[in-house]
Amino acid sequence: MQSFQGGDYRRAAKQLASLLAHDPDDTILLRLCGMALVRTDAAADALPYLARAAAAAPDDAICATWHGIGLHAAGRHADAARALHVAASLAPEDPAPLIHLSRALLRQDRPRDALAAAQRAVSLAPALLDAEYAERLSALAVLQASSATVAADLLAADLAGAWLALGRICMRLDKVMDARTAFREAHGLRPELSEAECELALMEHLCGQPRAAAARLRAVLARDPGCLLGRIALASRLLLDDEAAAALAVLDAVPTPPARGPLRSRWHAERAQALIALGQDGAAVRELAKAEQEPVRELELLLTWQRLVLARRAARPEAAALADRVTLLTTIREAGTLEHRIDAHFDLADLRRTQRNPAAAFGHWHRGHALLGAAQPFSRQQHELYLEAIVRSFDADRLAKGPHAATRDPTPVFIVGLPRTGTTLLEQILSAHHAVHGAGERLAVRETLARLTGTLAAGTAMTRAAALDAATLTAASADYLADLHALAPPAACVLDKMPDNVFHLGFLATLLPGARVICCTRDLRDVGASIFQHRFIGYHPYAHDLADLGWYIAKQQKLIEHWRASLPSPMLMLDHAEWIADFDATLRRVLAFLDLPYDAACERFYEQDRRIGSASRAQVRRPINAAGVGRWRDYAGQLAPMLRELPAAGRT
């Protein structure tokens, strides 16, 4: 039940199926297992459980409702409507069967019946649901109608505004994908609606597209400088990148916030967050007081966390009670946005870790990833097919005998490796060299691949890329290198540490034959533990389930082995432990690989004041240390699902 209630439906389904093996006729276990499978997009597998529960308890409205939901998810809309009619008759005071009935009726092209069901739900809702939800339920059927004309006839309303409201409702229920669909519909109907575009940007951020989110928000503000929601959202994004001063500047570009209302409180709350990050605690306390003048329920978690941070800095005794209060608020949806609850879990995990409470820390990491997983689903099957396409397209024969670009420019250097293996550290060390430019995580390879292959479909792109002729590759290589040299004309080496480049090394060997590759490695157990202990802002869907994480790491190791055996490009393997054991010898080996002279500035890499966009930004501003070595042992029991998936060499 804990896994189910916490939203970890994949784990819940496995646990419930195990329980059913001992008690196969328990209707509660049957419907819970079925619904858990529905929530993991396995409706076909769910239906036998849900049907057995409904048959075993014909007078149970919940069993009938959940059976109807499962039938709808499986595309059996007429059967779903029949089951939901039964559920509505069994529980005439419950709006839930009627809400789902309206959806099933719409999929049968019966919008008037669907609207009637939704309106009946509204008449029941005030006693059971909050006011905003009740007000918007009447739009539910209309929003899903197949005909916009019919919808407009049935409900004279602003459909874009209704989609926007529905998206916000979905977000309050942690239904990220449904919310993203709703916000896209709102934006499509009214592209000029700034609120819809801001909400869509927030979805992009949650789904692992932070650059797209930031670009969208900046475009909104360029068109609509007074959009306070856009300023708040962009400031929040900047704060996640440790750019507190920039966040404050974005907020303060509005002369005066609204006199009243939730946006005013949110504006003050974001200002408080920026001031805390800048160490201006006195000013932050004043902003907090202003944010709390007009209480907003969904800000309670954020504001309580801010008070906890300030109390801990001042060593005030209420810090412990505030930490307990924050922990409680993470379990209450209404107390914080999904983003706030995710951040709070990871922040609480760090707090409990420093307090030497590994069990509590791991619990928060687990719950934070469960929430993120809803926004970033992972498919082993799809990833496996992608890897097969890479290895098949760029095998040793293709790389040795197939077409290549004619250029041999050694300037490009690609740093690859799993997160937390030292890729950011290596970039920071080398960027201190007078002849090296660290370009961060560039999108240039991905963009070049998409342009040449005409597709963003990963497997198809690999197949098409392997078939490119020498003339095409040479022309594309010249364009790529021209852009690269423009970044830092005097540099002998330009570093690109985009993690996805590990999948493109075969393509890069044909596009940039003179490029060099450094692959960072580390004890795989520490890698997995460290990934699970971090909230990455980008797209890391494999990270949210421990078994998936171990599986993904093992698959990447196999891909690296393929590249080591097949890649014609020079490739240096660099273990993180080498820096700790002998920094000077390791540095000289890396510089020799890059044909660079020794530069003592590399020894003081941590003194560089350069922007770092990865989760390792704090660590690489300190001298080399062994603080993270062997940390997985503190959580060996909890990490068991991941450890079992690692290759044998990574489990010893």
mmCIF file of C-alpha atoms in Angstrom, residues 381-622:
data_model
loop_
_atom_site.group_PDB
_atom_site.id
_atom_site.type_symbol
_atom_site.label_atom_id
_atom_site.label_comp_id
_atom_site.label_asym_id
_atom_site.label_seq_id
_atom_site.Cartn_x
_atom_site.Cartn_y
_atom_site.Cartn_z
ATOM 1 C CA GLN A 381 12.598 -1.943 -24.449
ATOM 2 C CA GLN A 382 12.971 1.364 -26.280
ATOM 3 C CA HIS A 383 16.452 1.939 -24.896
ATOM 4 C CA GLU A 384 17.495 -1.594 -25.816
ATOM 5 C CA LEU A 385 16.300 -1.063 -29.396
ATOM 6 C CA TYR A 386 18.264 2.197 -29.550
ATOM 7 C CA LEU A 387 21.464 0.511 -28.382
ATOM 8 C CA GLU A 388 20.985 -2.307 -30.886
ATOM 9 C CA ALA A 389 20.594 0.256 -33.684
ATOM 10 C CA ILE A 390 23.826 1.989 -32.618
ATOM 11 C CA VAL A 391 25.892 -1.184 -32.499
ATOM 12 C CA ARG A 392 24.386 -2.531 -35.734
ATOM 13 C CA SER A 393 24.875 0.751 -37.628
ATOM 14 C CA PHE A 394 28.376 1.516 -36.398
ATOM 15 C CA ASP A 395 30.054 -1.838 -36.094
ATOM 16 C CA ALA A 396 33.796 -2.347 -36.516
ATOM 17 C CA ASP A 397 33.474 -2.979 -40.257
ATOM 18 C CA ARG A 398 31.536 0.254 -40.924
ATOM 19 C CA LEU A 399 33.921 2.308 -38.808
ATOM 20 C CA ALA A 400 37.026 0.837 -40.429
ATOM 21 C CA LYS A 401 35.949 0.644 -44.076
ATOM 22 C CA GLY A 402 32.977 2.990 -44.516
ATOM 23 C CA PRO A 403 32.928 6.654 -45.628
ATOM 24 C CA HIS A 404 34.470 9.332 -43.398
ATOM 25 C CA ALA A 405 34.866 13.087 -43.623
ATOM 26 C CA ALA A 406 38.152 14.175 -45.192
ATOM 27 C CA THR A 407 39.051 16.524 -42.323
ATOM 28 C CA ARG A 408 41.457 15.514 -39.518
ATOM 29 C CA ASP A 409 41.158 18.505 -37.189
ATOM 30 C CA PRO A 410 42.210 17.476 -33.627
ATOM 31 C CA THR A 411 40.482 20.408 -31.919
ATOM 32 C CA PRO A 412 37.268 18.636 -30.837
ATOM 33 C CA VAL A 413 37.563 16.662 -27.605
ATOM 34 C CA PHE A 414 34.533 14.738 -26.366
ATOM 35 C CA ILE A 415 34.299 13.903 -22.682
ATOM 36 C CA VAL A 416 31.829 11.091 -22.111
ATOM 37 C CA GLY A 417 30.761 8.927 -19.210
ATOM 38 C CA LEU A 418 27.832 8.375 -16.918
ATOM 39 C CA PRO A 419 26.827 11.216 -14.602
ATOM 40 C CA ARG A 420 28.914 11.370 -11.418
ATOM 41 C CA THR A 421 31.974 9.733 -13.013
ATOM 42 C CA GLY A 422 34.091 12.891 -13.049
ATOM 43 C CA THR A 423 33.232 14.389 -16.442
ATOM 44 C CA THR A 424 32.656 17.839 -14.960
ATOM 45 C CA LEU A 425 35.818 17.539 -12.883
ATOM 46 C CA LEU A 426 37.868 16.706 -15.979
ATOM 47 C CA GLU A 427 36.405 19.636 -17.890
ATOM 48 C CA GLN A 428 37.165 21.969 -14.983
ATOM 49 C CA ILE A 429 40.774 20.768 -14.745
ATOM 50 C CA LEU A 430 41.429 21.023 -18.479
ATOM 51 C CA SER A 431 39.621 24.361 -18.846
ATOM 52 C CA ALA A 432 42.255 25.920 -16.609
ATOM 53 C CA HIS A 433 44.836 25.163 -19.337
ATOM 54 C CA HIS A 434 45.755 28.186 -21.444
ATOM 55 C CA ALA A 435 45.182 26.261 -24.713
ATOM 56 C CA VAL A 436 41.839 24.675 -23.818
ATOM 57 C CA HIS A 437 38.268 25.961 -23.961
ATOM 58 C CA GLY A 438 35.542 24.200 -21.986
ATOM 59 C CA ALA A 439 32.328 24.546 -23.992
ATOM 60 C CA GLY A 440 30.106 22.637 -21.546
ATOM 61 C CA GLU A 441 27.289 20.418 -22.764
ATOM 62 C CA ARG A 442 26.740 21.448 -26.374
ATOM 63 C CA LEU A 443 23.756 20.513 -28.509
ATOM 64 C CA ALA A 444 25.763 20.760 -31.734
ATOM 65 C CA VAL A 445 26.242 17.014 -32.276
ATOM 66 C CA ARG A 446 22.557 16.262 -31.758
ATOM 67 C CA GLU A 447 21.542 19.120 -34.055
ATOM 68 C CA THR A 448 23.994 18.057 -36.782
ATOM 69 C CA LEU A 449 22.757 14.474 -36.587
ATOM 70 C CA ALA A 450 19.116 15.560 -36.861
ATOM 71 C CA ARG A 451 19.875 17.851 -39.807
ATOM 72 C CA LEU A 452 21.771 15.196 -41.753
ATOM 73 C CA THR A 453 19.329 12.362 -41.092
ATOM 74 C CA GLY A 454 16.102 14.368 -41.152
ATOM 75 C CA THR A 455 14.781 12.693 -38.012
ATOM 76 C CA LEU A 456 14.795 12.906 -34.244
ATOM 77 C CA ALA A 457 13.933 9.199 -33.920
ATOM 78 C CA ALA A 458 17.067 7.863 -32.269
ATOM 79 C CA GLY A 459 17.315 4.420 -33.877
ATOM 80 C CA THR A 460 16.362 5.647 -37.341
ATOM 81 C CA ALA A 461 18.896 8.469 -37.066
ATOM 82 C CA MET A 462 21.678 5.938 -36.385
ATOM 83 C CA THR A 463 20.759 3.842 -39.429
ATOM 84 C CA ARG A 464 20.653 6.875 -41.702
ATOM 85 C CA ALA A 465 23.845 8.376 -40.270
ATOM 86 C CA ALA A 466 25.779 5.197 -41.008
ATOM 87 C CA ALA A 467 24.688 5.439 -44.665
ATOM 88 C CA LEU A 468 25.982 9.009 -45.226
ATOM 89 C CA ASP A 469 28.548 9.388 -47.999
ATOM 90 C CA ALA A 470 31.982 10.982 -47.671
ATOM 91 C CA ALA A 471 31.028 14.194 -49.471
ATOM 92 C CA THR A 472 28.082 14.822 -47.149
ATOM 93 C CA LEU A 473 30.173 14.052 -44.076
ATOM 94 C CA THR A 474 33.013 16.323 -45.243
ATOM 95 C CA ALA A 475 30.693 19.277 -45.861
ATOM 96 C CA ALA A 476 28.952 18.786 -42.507
ATOM 97 C CA SER A 477 32.306 18.439 -40.766
ATOM 98 C CA ALA A 478 33.494 21.769 -42.174
ATOM 99 C CA ASP A 479 30.363 23.513 -40.915
ATOM 100 C CA TYR A 480 30.674 21.901 -37.497
ATOM 101 C CA LEU A 481 34.348 22.840 -37.142
ATOM 102 C CA ALA A 482 33.743 26.423 -38.254
ATOM 103 C CA ASP A 483 31.198 26.873 -35.471
ATOM 104 C CA LEU A 484 33.489 25.130 -32.993
ATOM 105 C CA HIS A 485 36.502 27.332 -33.744
ATOM 106 C CA ALA A 486 34.335 30.443 -33.478
ATOM 107 C CA LEU A 487 33.781 29.617 -29.791
ATOM 108 C CA ALA A 488 37.475 30.111 -28.978
ATOM 109 C CA PRO A 489 39.658 30.798 -32.028
ATOM 110 C CA PRO A 490 43.044 30.400 -30.276
ATOM 111 C CA ALA A 491 42.184 27.143 -28.469
ATOM 112 C CA ALA A 492 44.045 23.973 -29.402
ATOM 113 C CA CYS A 493 41.279 21.890 -27.818
ATOM 114 C CA VAL A 494 37.568 22.598 -27.349
ATOM 115 C CA LEU A 495 35.814 20.329 -24.874
ATOM 116 C CA ASP A 496 32.253 19.066 -25.237
ATOM 117 C CA LYS A 497 30.913 17.059 -22.281
ATOM 118 C CA MET A 498 27.347 16.424 -23.437
ATOM 119 C CA PRO A 499 26.469 13.014 -21.851
ATOM 120 C CA ASP A 500 24.412 11.888 -24.869
ATOM 121 C CA ASN A 501 27.540 11.955 -27.030
ATOM 122 C CA VAL A 502 28.394 8.483 -25.742
ATOM 123 C CA PHE A 503 25.634 7.210 -28.036
ATOM 124 C CA HIS A 504 26.986 9.203 -30.990
ATOM 125 C CA LEU A 505 30.653 8.193 -30.899
ATOM 126 C CA GLY A 506 30.320 6.073 -34.026
ATOM 127 C CA PHE A 507 28.765 8.953 -35.930
ATOM 128 C CA LEU A 508 31.417 11.327 -34.566
ATOM 129 C CA ALA A 509 34.194 9.025 -35.724
ATOM 130 C CA THR A 510 32.894 9.416 -39.297
ATOM 131 C CA LEU A 511 32.095 13.137 -39.010
ATOM 132 C CA LEU A 512 35.225 14.237 -37.105
ATOM 133 C CA PRO A 513 37.942 11.624 -37.628
ATOM 134 C CA GLY A 514 40.521 13.810 -35.883
ATOM 135 C CA ALA A 515 38.480 14.173 -32.688
ATOM 136 C CA ARG A 516 39.611 12.572 -29.452
ATOM 137 C CA VAL A 517 37.489 10.960 -26.766
ATOM 138 C CA ILE A 518 38.057 10.708 -23.025
ATOM 139 C CA CYS A 519 35.745 8.291 -21.242
ATOM 140 C CA CYS A 520 35.409 8.840 -17.496
ATOM 141 C CA THR A 521 34.747 5.857 -15.253
ATOM 142 C CA ARG A 522 34.325 5.144 -11.561
ATOM 143 C CA ASP A 523 33.258 2.325 -9.233
ATOM 144 C CA LEU A 524 29.819 1.521 -10.650
ATOM 145 C CA ARG A 525 28.301 1.132 -7.196
ATOM 146 C CA ASP A 526 29.332 4.659 -6.272
ATOM 147 C CA VAL A 527 28.124 5.894 -9.650
ATOM 148 C CA GLY A 528 24.658 4.430 -9.128
ATOM 149 C CA ALA A 529 24.406 5.577 -5.524
ATOM 150 C CA SER A 530 25.496 9.097 -6.445
ATOM 151 C CA ILE A 531 23.060 9.332 -9.369
ATOM 152 C CA PHE A 532 20.203 8.260 -7.100
ATOM 153 C CA GLN A 533 21.200 10.842 -4.508
ATOM 154 C CA HIS A 534 20.965 13.766 -6.927
ATOM 155 C CA ARG A 535 18.064 15.574 -8.463
ATOM 156 C CA PHE A 536 19.197 16.125 -12.041
ATOM 157 C CA ILE A 537 17.499 18.975 -13.866
ATOM 158 C CA GLY A 538 17.810 17.395 -17.318
ATOM 159 C CA TYR A 539 16.347 14.226 -18.795
ATOM 160 C CA HIS A 540 17.453 11.171 -16.809
ATOM 161 C CA PRO A 541 14.430 8.829 -16.856
ATOM 162 C CA TYR A 542 16.488 5.748 -16.020
ATOM 163 C CA ALA A 543 17.469 7.263 -12.652
ATOM 164 C CA HIS A 544 14.066 7.126 -10.970
ATOM 165 C CA ASP A 545 13.863 3.360 -10.357
ATOM 166 C CA LEU A 546 16.784 1.535 -8.759
ATOM 167 C CA ALA A 547 16.499 -1.585 -10.909
ATOM 168 C CA ASP A 548 16.255 0.515 -14.072
ATOM 169 C CA LEU A 549 19.270 2.513 -12.930
ATOM 170 C CA GLY A 550 21.428 -0.600 -12.505
ATOM 171 C CA TRP A 551 20.218 -1.986 -15.833
ATOM 172 C CA TYR A 552 21.014 1.290 -17.618
ATOM 173 C CA ILE A 553 24.518 1.457 -16.126
ATOM 174 C CA ALA A 554 25.199 -2.127 -17.203
ATOM 175 C CA LYS A 555 24.009 -1.418 -20.746
ATOM 176 C CA GLN A 556 26.183 1.677 -20.999
ATOM 177 C CA GLN A 557 29.201 -0.348 -19.902
ATOM 178 C CA LYS A 558 28.539 -2.776 -22.756
ATOM 179 C CA LEU A 559 28.301 0.123 -25.200
ATOM 180 C CA ILE A 560 31.636 1.496 -23.976
ATOM 181 C CA GLU A 561 33.175 -1.937 -24.510
ATOM 182 C CA HIS A 562 31.839 -1.885 -28.073
ATOM 183 C CA TRP A 563 33.419 1.515 -28.716
ATOM 184 C CA ARG A 564 36.749 0.445 -27.209
ATOM 185 C CA ALA A 565 36.841 -2.537 -29.559
ATOM 186 C CA SER A 566 35.557 -0.774 -32.683
ATOM 187 C CA LEU A 567 36.231 2.965 -32.572
ATOM 188 C CA PRO A 568 39.090 4.240 -34.750
ATOM 189 C CA SER A 569 39.195 7.572 -32.876
ATOM 190 C CA PRO A 570 41.776 7.891 -30.073
ATOM 191 C CA MET A 571 40.009 7.040 -26.802
ATOM 192 C CA LEU A 572 41.422 7.446 -23.298
ATOM 193 C CA MET A 573 39.826 5.630 -20.352
ATOM 194 C CA LEU A 574 40.135 7.673 -17.153
ATOM 195 C CA ASP A 575 39.104 6.311 -13.763
ATOM 196 C CA HIS A 576 38.111 8.819 -11.087
ATOM 197 C CA ALA A 577 40.272 6.979 -8.561
ATOM 198 C CA GLU A 578 43.395 7.909 -10.567
ATOM 199 C CA TRP A 579 42.963 11.593 -9.697
ATOM 200 C CA ILE A 580 42.840 10.728 -6.007
ATOM 201 C CA ALA A 581 45.775 8.305 -6.097
ATOM 202 C CA ASP A 582 48.170 10.525 -8.089
ATOM 203 C CA PHE A 583 46.814 13.802 -9.421
ATOM 204 C CA ASP A 584 50.074 14.953 -11.049
ATOM 205 C CA ALA A 585 50.716 11.725 -12.969
ATOM 206 C CA THR A 586 47.103 11.540 -14.110
ATOM 207 C CA LEU A 587 47.143 15.142 -15.299
ATOM 208 C CA ARG A 588 50.330 14.573 -17.283
ATOM 209 C CA ARG A 589 48.835 11.444 -18.896
ATOM 210 C CA VAL A 590 45.711 13.336 -19.959
ATOM 211 C CA LEU A 591 47.706 16.288 -21.330
ATOM 212 C CA ALA A 592 49.974 13.918 -23.253
ATOM 213 C CA PHE A 593 46.915 12.270 -24.816
ATOM 214 C CA LEU A 594 45.767 15.712 -25.989
ATOM 215 C CA ASP A 595 49.292 16.744 -27.164
ATOM 216 C CA LEU A 596 49.251 19.671 -24.725
ATOM 217 C CA PRO A 597 52.183 21.055 -22.723
ATOM 218 C CA TYR A 598 52.037 21.013 -18.944
ATOM 219 C CA ASP A 599 50.237 23.991 -17.388
ATOM 220 C CA ALA A 600 50.421 24.469 -13.614
ATOM 221 C CA ALA A 601 47.090 26.320 -13.711
ATOM 222 C CA CYS A 602 45.408 22.925 -14.053
ATOM 223 C CA GLU A 603 46.517 22.111 -10.509
ATOM 224 C CA ARG A 604 44.428 25.052 -9.254
ATOM 225 C CA PHE A 605 41.343 24.124 -11.290
ATOM 226 C CA TYR A 606 39.039 24.818 -8.337
ATOM 227 C CA GLU A 607 39.916 28.531 -8.400
ATOM 228 C CA GLN A 608 38.243 29.063 -11.779
ATOM 229 C CA ASP A 609 35.137 31.213 -11.711
ATOM 230 C CA ARG A 610 33.408 29.769 -14.751
ATOM 231 C CA ARG A 611 29.752 28.860 -15.151
ATOM 232 C CA ILE A 612 29.109 25.166 -14.581
ATOM 233 C CA GLY A 613 25.708 23.817 -15.528
ATOM 234 C CA SER A 614 25.898 20.337 -14.000
ATOM 235 C CA ALA A 615 25.040 18.884 -10.595
ATOM 236 C CA SER A 616 28.788 18.710 -9.784
ATOM 237 C CA ARG A 617 29.263 22.470 -9.738
ATOM 238 C CA ALA A 618 29.998 22.579 -6.000
ATOM 239 C CA GLN A 619 32.405 19.629 -5.928
ATOM 240 C CA VAL A 620 34.651 20.875 -8.743
ATOM 241 C CA ARG A 621 35.231 24.149 -6.924
ATOM 242 C CA ARG A 622 37.101 22.235 -4.213
#
